[in-house]
mmCIF file of C-alpha atoms in Angstrom:
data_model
loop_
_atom_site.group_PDB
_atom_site.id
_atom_site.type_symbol
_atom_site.label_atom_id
_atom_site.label_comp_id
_atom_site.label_asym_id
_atom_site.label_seq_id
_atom_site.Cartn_x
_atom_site.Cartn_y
_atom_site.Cartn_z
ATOM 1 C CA UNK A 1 -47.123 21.173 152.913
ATOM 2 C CA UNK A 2 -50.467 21.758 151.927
ATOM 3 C CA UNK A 3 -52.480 21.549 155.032
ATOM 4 C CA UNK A 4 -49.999 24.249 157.059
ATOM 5 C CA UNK A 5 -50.828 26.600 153.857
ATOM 6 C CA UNK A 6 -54.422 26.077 154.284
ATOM 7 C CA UNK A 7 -54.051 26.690 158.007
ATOM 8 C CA UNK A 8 -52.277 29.882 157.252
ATOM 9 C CA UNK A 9 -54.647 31.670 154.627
ATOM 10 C CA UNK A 10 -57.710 30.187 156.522
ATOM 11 C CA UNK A 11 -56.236 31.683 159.614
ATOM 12 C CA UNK A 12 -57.055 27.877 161.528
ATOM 13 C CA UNK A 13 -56.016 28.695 165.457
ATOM 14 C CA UNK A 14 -53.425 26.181 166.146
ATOM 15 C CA UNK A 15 -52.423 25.394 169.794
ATOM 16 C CA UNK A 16 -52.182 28.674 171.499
ATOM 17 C CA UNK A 17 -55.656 29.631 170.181
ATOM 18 C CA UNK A 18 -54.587 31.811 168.260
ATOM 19 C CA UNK A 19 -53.385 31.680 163.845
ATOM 20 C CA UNK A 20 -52.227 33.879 161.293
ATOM 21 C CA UNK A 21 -55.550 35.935 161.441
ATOM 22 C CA UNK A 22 -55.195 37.122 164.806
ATOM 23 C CA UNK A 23 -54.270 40.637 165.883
ATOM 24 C CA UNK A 24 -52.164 41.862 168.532
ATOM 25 C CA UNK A 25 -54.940 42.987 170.092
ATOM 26 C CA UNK A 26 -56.463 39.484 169.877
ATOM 27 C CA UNK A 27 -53.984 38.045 171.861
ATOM 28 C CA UNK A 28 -54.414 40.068 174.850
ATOM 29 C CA UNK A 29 -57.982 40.669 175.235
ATOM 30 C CA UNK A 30 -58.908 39.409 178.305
ATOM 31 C CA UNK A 31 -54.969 39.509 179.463
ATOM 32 C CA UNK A 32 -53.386 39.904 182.619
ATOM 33 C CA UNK A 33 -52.989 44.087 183.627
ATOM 34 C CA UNK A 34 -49.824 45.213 182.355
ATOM 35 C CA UNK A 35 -50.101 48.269 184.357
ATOM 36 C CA UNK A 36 -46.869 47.639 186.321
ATOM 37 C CA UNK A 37 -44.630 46.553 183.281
ATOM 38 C CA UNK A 38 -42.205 48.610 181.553
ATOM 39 C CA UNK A 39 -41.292 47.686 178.059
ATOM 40 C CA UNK A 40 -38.380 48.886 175.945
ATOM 41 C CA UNK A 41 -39.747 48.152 172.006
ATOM 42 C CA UNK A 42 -37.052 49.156 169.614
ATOM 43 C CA UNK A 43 -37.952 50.213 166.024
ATOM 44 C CA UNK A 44 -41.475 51.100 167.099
ATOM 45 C CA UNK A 45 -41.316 54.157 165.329
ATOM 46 C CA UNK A 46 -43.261 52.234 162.322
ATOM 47 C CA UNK A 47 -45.371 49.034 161.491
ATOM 48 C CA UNK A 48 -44.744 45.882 163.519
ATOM 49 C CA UNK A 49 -42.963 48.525 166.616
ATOM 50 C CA UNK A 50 -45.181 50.840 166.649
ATOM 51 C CA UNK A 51 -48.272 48.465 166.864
ATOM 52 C CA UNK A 52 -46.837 46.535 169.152
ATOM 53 C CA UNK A 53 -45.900 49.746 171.358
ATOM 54 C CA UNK A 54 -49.664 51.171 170.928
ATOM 55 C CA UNK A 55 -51.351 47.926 172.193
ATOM 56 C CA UNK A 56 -49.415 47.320 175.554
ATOM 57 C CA UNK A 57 -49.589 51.182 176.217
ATOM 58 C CA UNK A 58 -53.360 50.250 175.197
ATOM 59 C CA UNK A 59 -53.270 47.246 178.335
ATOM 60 C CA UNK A 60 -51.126 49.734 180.646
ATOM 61 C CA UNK A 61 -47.419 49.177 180.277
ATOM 62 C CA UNK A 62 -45.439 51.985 180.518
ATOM 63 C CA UNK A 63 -43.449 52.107 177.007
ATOM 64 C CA UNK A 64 -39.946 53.135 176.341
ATOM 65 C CA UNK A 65 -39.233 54.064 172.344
ATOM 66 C CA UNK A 66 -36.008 54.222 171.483
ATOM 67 C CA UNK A 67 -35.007 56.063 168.415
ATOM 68 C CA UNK A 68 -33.098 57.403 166.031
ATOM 69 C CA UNK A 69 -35.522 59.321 164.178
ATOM 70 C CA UNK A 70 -37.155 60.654 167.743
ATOM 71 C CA UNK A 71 -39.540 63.003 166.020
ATOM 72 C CA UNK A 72 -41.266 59.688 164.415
ATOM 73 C CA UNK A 73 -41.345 58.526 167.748
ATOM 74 C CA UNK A 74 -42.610 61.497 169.290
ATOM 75 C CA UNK A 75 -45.497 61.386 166.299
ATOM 76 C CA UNK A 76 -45.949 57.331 167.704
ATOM 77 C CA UNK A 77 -46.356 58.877 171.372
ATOM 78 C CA UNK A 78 -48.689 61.378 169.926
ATOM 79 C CA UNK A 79 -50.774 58.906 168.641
ATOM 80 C CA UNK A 80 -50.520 56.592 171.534
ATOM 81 C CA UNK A 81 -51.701 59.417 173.718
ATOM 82 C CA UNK A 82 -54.606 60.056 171.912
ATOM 83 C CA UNK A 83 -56.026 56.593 171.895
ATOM 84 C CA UNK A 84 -54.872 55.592 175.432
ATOM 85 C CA UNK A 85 -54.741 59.597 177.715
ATOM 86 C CA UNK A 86 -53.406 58.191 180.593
ATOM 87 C CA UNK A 87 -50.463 56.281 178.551
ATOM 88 C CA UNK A 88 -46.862 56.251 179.564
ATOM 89 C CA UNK A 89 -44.672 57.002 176.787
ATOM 90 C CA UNK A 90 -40.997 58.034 176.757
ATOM 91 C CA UNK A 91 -38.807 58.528 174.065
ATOM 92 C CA UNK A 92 -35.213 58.126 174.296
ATOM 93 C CA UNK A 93 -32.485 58.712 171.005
ATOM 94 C CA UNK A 94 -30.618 55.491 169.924
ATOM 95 C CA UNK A 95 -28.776 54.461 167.142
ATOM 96 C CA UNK A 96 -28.660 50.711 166.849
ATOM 97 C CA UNK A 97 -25.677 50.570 164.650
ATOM 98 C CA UNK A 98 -23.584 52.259 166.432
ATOM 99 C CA UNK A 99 -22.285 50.778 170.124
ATOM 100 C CA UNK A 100 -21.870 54.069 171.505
ATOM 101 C CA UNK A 101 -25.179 55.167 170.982
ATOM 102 C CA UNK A 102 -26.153 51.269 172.188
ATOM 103 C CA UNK A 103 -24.095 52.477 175.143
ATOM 104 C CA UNK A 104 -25.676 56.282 175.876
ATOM 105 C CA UNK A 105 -28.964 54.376 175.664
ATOM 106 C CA UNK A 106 -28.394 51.812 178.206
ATOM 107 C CA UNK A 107 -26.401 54.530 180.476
ATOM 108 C CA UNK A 108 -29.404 57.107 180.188
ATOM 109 C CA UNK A 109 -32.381 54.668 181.078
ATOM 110 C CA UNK A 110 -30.737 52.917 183.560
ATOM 111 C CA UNK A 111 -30.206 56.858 185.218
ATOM 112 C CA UNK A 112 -34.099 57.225 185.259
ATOM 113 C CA UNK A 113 -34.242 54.608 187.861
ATOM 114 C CA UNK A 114 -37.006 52.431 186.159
ATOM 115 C CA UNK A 115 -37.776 49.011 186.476
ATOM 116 C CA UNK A 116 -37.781 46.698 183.221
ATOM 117 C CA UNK A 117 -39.784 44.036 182.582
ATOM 118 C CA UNK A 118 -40.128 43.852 178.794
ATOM 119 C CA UNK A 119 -37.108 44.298 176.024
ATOM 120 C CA UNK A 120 -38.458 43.630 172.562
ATOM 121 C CA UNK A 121 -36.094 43.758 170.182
ATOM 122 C CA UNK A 122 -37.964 44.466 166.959
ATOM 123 C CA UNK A 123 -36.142 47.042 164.603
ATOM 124 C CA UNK A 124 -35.253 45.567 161.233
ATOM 125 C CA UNK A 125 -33.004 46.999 158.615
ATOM 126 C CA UNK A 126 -32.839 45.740 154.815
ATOM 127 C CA UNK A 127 -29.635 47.462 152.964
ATOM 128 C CA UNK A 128 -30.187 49.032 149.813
ATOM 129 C CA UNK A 129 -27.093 49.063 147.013
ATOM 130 C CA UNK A 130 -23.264 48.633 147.974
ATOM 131 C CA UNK A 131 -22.152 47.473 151.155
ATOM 132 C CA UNK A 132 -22.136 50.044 154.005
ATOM 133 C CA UNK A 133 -20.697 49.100 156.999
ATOM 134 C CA UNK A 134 -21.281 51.067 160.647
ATOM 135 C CA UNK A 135 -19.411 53.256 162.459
ATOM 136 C CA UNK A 136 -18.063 50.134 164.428
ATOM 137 C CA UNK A 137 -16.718 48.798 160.891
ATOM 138 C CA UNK A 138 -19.883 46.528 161.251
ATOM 139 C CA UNK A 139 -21.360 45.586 157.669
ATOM 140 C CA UNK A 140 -24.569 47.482 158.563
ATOM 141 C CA UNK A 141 -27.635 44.963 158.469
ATOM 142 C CA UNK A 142 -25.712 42.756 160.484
ATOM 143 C CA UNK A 143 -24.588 46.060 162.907
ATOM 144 C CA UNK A 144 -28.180 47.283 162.905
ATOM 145 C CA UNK A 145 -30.574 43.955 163.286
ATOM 146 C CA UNK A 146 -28.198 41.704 165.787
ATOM 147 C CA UNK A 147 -25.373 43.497 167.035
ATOM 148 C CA UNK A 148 -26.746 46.529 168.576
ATOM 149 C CA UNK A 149 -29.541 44.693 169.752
ATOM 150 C CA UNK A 150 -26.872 42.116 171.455
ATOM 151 C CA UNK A 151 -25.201 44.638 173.024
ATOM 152 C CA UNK A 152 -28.392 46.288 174.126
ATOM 153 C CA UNK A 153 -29.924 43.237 175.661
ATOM 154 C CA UNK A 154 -26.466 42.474 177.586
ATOM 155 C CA UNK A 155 -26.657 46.271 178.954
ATOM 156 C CA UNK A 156 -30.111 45.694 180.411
ATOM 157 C CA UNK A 157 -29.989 41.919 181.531
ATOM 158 C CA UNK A 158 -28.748 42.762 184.995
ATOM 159 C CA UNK A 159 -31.937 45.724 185.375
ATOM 160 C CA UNK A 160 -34.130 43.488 184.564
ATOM 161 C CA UNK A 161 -32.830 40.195 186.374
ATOM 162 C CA UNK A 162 -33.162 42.423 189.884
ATOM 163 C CA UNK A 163 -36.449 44.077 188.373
ATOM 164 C CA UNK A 164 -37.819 40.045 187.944
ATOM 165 C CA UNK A 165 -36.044 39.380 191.428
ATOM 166 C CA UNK A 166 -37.623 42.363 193.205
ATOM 167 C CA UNK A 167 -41.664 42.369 191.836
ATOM 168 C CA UNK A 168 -41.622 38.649 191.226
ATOM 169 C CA UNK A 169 -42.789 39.204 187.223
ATOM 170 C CA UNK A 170 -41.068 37.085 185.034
ATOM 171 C CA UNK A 171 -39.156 39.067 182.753
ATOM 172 C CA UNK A 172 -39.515 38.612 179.029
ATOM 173 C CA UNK A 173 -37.332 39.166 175.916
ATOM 174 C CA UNK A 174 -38.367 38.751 172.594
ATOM 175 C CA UNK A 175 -36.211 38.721 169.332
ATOM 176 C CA UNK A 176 -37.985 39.467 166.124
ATOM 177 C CA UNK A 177 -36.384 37.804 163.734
ATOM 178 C CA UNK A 178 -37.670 36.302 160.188
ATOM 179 C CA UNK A 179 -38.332 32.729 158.107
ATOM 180 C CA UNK A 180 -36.083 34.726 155.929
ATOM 181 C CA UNK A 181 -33.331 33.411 158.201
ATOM 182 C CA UNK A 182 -33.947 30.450 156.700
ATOM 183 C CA UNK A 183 -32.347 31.522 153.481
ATOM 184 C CA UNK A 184 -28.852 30.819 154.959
ATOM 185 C CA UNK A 185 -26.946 28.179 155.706
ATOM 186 C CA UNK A 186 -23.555 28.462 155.350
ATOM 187 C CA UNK A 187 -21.334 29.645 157.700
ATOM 188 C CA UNK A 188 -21.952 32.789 158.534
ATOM 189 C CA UNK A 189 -18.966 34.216 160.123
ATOM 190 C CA UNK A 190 -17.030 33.520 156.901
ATOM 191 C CA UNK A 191 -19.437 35.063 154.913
ATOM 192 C CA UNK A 192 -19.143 38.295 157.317
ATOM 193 C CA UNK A 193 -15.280 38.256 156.819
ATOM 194 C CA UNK A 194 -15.241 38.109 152.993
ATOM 195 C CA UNK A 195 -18.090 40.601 152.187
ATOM 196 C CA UNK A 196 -16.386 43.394 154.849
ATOM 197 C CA UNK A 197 -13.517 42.543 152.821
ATOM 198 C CA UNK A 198 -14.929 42.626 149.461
ATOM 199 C CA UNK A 199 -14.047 39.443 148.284
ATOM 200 C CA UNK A 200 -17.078 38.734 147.621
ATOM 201 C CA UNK A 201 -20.144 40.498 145.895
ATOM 202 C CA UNK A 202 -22.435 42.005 148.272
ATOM 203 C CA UNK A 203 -25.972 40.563 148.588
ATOM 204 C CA UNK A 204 -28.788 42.575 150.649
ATOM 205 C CA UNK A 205 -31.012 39.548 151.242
ATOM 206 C CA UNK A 206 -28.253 37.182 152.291
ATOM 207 C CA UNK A 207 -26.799 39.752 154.771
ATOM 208 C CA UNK A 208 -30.577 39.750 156.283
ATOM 209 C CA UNK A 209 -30.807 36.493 156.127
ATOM 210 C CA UNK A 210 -27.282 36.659 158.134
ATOM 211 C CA UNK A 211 -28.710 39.029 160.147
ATOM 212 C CA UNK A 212 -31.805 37.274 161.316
ATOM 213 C CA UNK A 213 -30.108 33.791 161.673
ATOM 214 C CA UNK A 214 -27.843 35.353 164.404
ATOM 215 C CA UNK A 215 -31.155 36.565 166.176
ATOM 216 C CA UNK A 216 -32.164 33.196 166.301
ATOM 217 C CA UNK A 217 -28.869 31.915 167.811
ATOM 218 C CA UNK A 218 -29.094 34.084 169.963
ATOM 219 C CA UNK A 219 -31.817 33.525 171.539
ATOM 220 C CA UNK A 220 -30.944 30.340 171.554
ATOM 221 C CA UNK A 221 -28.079 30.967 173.457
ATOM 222 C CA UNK A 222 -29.477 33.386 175.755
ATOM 223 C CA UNK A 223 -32.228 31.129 177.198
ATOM 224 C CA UNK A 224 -29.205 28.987 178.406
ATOM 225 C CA UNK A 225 -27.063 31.691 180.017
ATOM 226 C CA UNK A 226 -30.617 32.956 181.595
ATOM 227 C CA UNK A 227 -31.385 29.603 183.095
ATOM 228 C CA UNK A 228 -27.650 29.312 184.473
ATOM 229 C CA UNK A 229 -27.700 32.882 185.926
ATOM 230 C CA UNK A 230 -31.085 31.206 187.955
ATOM 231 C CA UNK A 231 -32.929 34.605 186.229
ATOM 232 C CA UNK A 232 -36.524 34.682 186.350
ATOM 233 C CA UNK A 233 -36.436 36.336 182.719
ATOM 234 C CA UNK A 234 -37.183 34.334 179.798
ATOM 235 C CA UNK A 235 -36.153 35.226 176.085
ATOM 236 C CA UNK A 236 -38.200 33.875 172.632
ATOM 237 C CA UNK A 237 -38.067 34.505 169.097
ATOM 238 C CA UNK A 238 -40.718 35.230 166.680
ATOM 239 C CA UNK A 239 -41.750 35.661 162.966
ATOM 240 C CA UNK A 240 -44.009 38.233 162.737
ATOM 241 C CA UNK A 241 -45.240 36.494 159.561
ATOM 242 C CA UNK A 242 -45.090 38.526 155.515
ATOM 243 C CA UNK A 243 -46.385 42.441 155.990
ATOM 244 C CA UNK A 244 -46.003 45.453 153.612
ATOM 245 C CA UNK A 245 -44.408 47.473 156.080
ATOM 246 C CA UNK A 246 -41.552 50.652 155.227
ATOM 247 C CA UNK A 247 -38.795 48.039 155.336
ATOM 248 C CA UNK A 248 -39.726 46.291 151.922
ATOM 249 C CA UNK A 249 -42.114 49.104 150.840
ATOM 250 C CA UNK A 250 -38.508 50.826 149.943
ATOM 251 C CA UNK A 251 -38.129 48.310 147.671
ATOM 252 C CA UNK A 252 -40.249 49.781 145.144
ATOM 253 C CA UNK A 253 -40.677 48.693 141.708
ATOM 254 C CA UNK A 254 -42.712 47.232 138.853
ATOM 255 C CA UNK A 255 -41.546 43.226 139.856
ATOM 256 C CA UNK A 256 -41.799 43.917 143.890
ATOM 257 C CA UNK A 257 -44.943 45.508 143.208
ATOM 258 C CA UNK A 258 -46.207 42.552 140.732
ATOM 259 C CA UNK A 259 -44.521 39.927 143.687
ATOM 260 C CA UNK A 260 -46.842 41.968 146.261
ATOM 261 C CA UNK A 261 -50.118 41.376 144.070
ATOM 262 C CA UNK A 262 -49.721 37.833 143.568
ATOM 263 C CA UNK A 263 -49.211 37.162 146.848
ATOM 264 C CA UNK A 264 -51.545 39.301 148.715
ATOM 265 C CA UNK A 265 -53.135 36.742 149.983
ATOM 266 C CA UNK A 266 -50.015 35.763 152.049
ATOM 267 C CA UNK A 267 -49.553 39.067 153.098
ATOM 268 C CA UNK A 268 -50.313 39.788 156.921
ATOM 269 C CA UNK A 269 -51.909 43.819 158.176
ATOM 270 C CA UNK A 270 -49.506 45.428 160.760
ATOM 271 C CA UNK A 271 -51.945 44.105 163.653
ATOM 272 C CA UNK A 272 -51.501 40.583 162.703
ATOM 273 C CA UNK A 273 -47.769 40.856 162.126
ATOM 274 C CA UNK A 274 -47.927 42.079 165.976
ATOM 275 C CA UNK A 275 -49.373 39.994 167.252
ATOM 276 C CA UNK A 276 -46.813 37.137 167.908
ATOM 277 C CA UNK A 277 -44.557 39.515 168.920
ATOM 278 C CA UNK A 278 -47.227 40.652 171.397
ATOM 279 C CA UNK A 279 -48.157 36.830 172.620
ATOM 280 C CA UNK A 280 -44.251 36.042 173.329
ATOM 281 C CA UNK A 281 -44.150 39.327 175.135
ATOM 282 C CA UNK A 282 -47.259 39.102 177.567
ATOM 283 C CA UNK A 283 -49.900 36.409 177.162
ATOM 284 C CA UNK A 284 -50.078 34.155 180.408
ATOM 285 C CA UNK A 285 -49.437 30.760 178.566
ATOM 286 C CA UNK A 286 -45.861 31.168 177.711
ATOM 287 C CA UNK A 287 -44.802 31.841 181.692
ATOM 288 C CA UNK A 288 -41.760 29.825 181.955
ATOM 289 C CA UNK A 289 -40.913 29.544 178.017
ATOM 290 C CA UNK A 290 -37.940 30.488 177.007
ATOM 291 C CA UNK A 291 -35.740 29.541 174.041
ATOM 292 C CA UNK A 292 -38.521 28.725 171.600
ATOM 293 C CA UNK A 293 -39.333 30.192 168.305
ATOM 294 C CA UNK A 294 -42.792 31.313 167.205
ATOM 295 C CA UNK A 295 -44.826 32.177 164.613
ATOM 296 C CA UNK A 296 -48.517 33.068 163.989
ATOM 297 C CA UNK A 297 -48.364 32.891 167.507
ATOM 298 C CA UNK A 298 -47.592 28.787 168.110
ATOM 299 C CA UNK A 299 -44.613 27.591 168.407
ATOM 300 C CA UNK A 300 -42.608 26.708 165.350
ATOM 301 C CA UNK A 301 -39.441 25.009 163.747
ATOM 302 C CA UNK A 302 -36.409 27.466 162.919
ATOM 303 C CA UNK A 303 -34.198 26.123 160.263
ATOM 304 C CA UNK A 304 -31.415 23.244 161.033
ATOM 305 C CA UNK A 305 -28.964 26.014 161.056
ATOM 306 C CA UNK A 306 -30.327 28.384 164.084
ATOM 307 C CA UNK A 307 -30.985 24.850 165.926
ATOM 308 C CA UNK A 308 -27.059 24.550 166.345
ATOM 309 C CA UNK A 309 -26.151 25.032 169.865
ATOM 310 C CA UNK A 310 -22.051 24.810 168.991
ATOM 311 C CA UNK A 311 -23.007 27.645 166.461
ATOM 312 C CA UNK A 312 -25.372 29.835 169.069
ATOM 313 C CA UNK A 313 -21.591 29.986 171.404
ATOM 314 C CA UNK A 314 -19.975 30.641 168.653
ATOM 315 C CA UNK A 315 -21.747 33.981 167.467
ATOM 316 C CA UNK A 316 -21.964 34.932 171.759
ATOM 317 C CA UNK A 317 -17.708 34.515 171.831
ATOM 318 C CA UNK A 318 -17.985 36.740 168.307
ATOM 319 C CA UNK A 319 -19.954 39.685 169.295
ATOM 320 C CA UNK A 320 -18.451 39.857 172.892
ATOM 321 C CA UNK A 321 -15.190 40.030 170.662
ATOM 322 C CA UNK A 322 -16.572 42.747 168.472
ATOM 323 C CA UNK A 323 -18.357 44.751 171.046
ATOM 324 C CA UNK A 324 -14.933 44.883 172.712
ATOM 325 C CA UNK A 325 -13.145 45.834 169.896
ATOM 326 C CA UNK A 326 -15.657 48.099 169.068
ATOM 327 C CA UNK A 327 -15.161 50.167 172.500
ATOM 328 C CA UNK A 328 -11.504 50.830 171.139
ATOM 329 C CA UNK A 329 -11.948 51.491 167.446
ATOM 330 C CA UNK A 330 -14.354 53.975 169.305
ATOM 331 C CA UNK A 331 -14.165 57.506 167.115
ATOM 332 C CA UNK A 332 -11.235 56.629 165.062
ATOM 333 C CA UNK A 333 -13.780 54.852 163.003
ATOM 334 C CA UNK A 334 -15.357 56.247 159.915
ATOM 335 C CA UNK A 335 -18.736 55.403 158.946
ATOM 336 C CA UNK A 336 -18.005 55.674 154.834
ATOM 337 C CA UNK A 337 -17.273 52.361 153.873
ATOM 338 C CA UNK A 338 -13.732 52.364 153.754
ATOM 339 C CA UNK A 339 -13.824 51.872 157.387
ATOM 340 C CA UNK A 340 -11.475 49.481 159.300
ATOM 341 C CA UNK A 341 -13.708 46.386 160.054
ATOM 342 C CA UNK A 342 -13.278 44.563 163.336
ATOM 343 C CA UNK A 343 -14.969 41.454 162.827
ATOM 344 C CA UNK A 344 -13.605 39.198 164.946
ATOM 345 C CA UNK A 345 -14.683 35.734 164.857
ATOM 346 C CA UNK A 346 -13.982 32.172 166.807
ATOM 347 C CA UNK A 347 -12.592 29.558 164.899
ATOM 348 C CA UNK A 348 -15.460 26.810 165.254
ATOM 349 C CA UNK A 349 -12.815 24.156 167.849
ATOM 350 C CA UNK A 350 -12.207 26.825 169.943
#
């Protein structure tokens, strides 16, 4: 235990090259052009996204921003532009926790006639207080950091399959996701059910830890499905590593802000936290990698739980269920939380 802590707060290059030191734009200095690529980056309206989005605009990939605040994202463009002129920045409204924005989304780029090479799904949401749950009757961590971001991914697989198939670029997928996941081992479609149905107390960090476990699985899951499709798109999962960005800067207070002292040291800037997210995205070495799990930019061990390939089917069957169900709860549904929920899960023998 104590040598990988030393590694991490010397910032000691493991494998790749690279540590917990590096930057984003570390990891791609001396890259391959990305000036044919087009990247969707979700949640790059802020920290992690928007660093993420400024350095391949930086390297020459055109960049898609999805949104729901779109002025932020036009203010992300903005400053995009002004670093990199010649930049190709579009911004695009989307709502991850609701599938019919997921939908609009996916309906509205695919219209633009665009190729895709990159889908990084990096937007994060930490609940604050009761439960909420989405419009979709989604408990709305879970709705926001997996769900939408399923759906999403399944509405663009085919674009960029024929976009891989077409320019012979390997197509890449990255999950951020979160050691956090970690945090959970249970089973986590049971824990869905009874919080949606209040019969149990709602916790914010378990439903994130929910949240980013099922990023893991899927991934997981993904990778196979790619492989049996014969796609030449790959799909990884990352931890970005422990940064002060708006999701846990909300959490303000005298013990989060006494936590955040003791452990600045641990504490990663926005261009470091990139930067994995960046390496799984673009650098060279990981052509052919899929399925893998990363952080400070090396490969790493996810916890026993998002290792479970029964599991990984499991959550797929669930949020094709929910998805569907979704598509007919449609506008009935009411996004206070009193709203019907849908979740719809597998039992774990079928």
């Amino acid at each position: 235990m104590l040598l990988p802590a030393a590694k991490y707060l010397l910032g000691s290059p493991g494998a790749s090259g690279f540590g917990s030191k590096s930057t984003a734009d570390d990891v791609l200095t001396g890259g391959p052009d990305l000036s044919s690529l087009t990247a969707i980056i979700t949640g790059a309206t802020s920290g992690i996204g928007a660093e993420t989005a400024r350095v391949l605009a930086k390297r020459g990939a055109r960049v898609v921003i999805p949104a729901r605040n779109v002025k932020a994202a036009e203010e992300v463009r903005a400053r995009i532009l002004g670093e990199s002129p010649a930049a190709d920045v579009l911004v695009l409204p989307l709502d991850l926790s609701s599938l019919a924005s997921v939908r609009s989304f996916a309906s509205r780029f695919l219209s633009l006639g665009l190729p895709l090479n990159l889908l990084i799904n990096n937007a994060g949401k930490f609940s604050h207080g009761q439960l909420a749950l989405s419009e979709d009757g989604v408990e709305m961590t879970f709705a926001t950091n997996y769900l939408g971001h399923f759906l999403l991914t399944k509405l663009l697989l085919g674009k960029m399959a024929v976009t891989a198939a077409e320019t012979g670029v390997q197509g890449r997928i990255v999950n951020v996701s979160s050691s956090v996941h970690a945090w959970f081992a249970g089973d986590w479609a049971e824990y869905l059910r009874q919080v949606t149905r209040r019969n149990i107390a709602y916790d914010a960090t378990q439903a994130y830890a929910v949240s980013k476990l099922a990023n893991v699985l899927h991934t997981n899951e993904l990778a196979k499905r790619l492989q049996e499709m014969g796609a030449n798109v790959t799909v990884n999962c990352v931890h970005p590593g422990i940064v002060r960005t708006r999701l846990n800067r909300d959490r303000e207070g005298l013990v989060t802000d006494l936590v955040f002292v003791l452990l600045s040291k641990l504490l990663k800037t926005i261009p470091q936290a990139a930067a994995t997210t960046c390496y799984a995205a673009a650098h060279p070495r990981l052509a052919g990698v899929s399925g893998r799990y990363f952080a400070d930019c090396n490969e790493a061990a996810p916890s026993p739980a998002a290792t479970s390939a029964p599991e990984a089917a499991r959550l797929w069957r669930a949020s094709e269920a929910m998805i569907c169900c979704a598509t007919q709860h449609g506008s009935n549904a009411s996004t206070t939380t009193t709203s019907a929920p849908i979740l719809v899960v597998p039992d774990r023998n079928i």
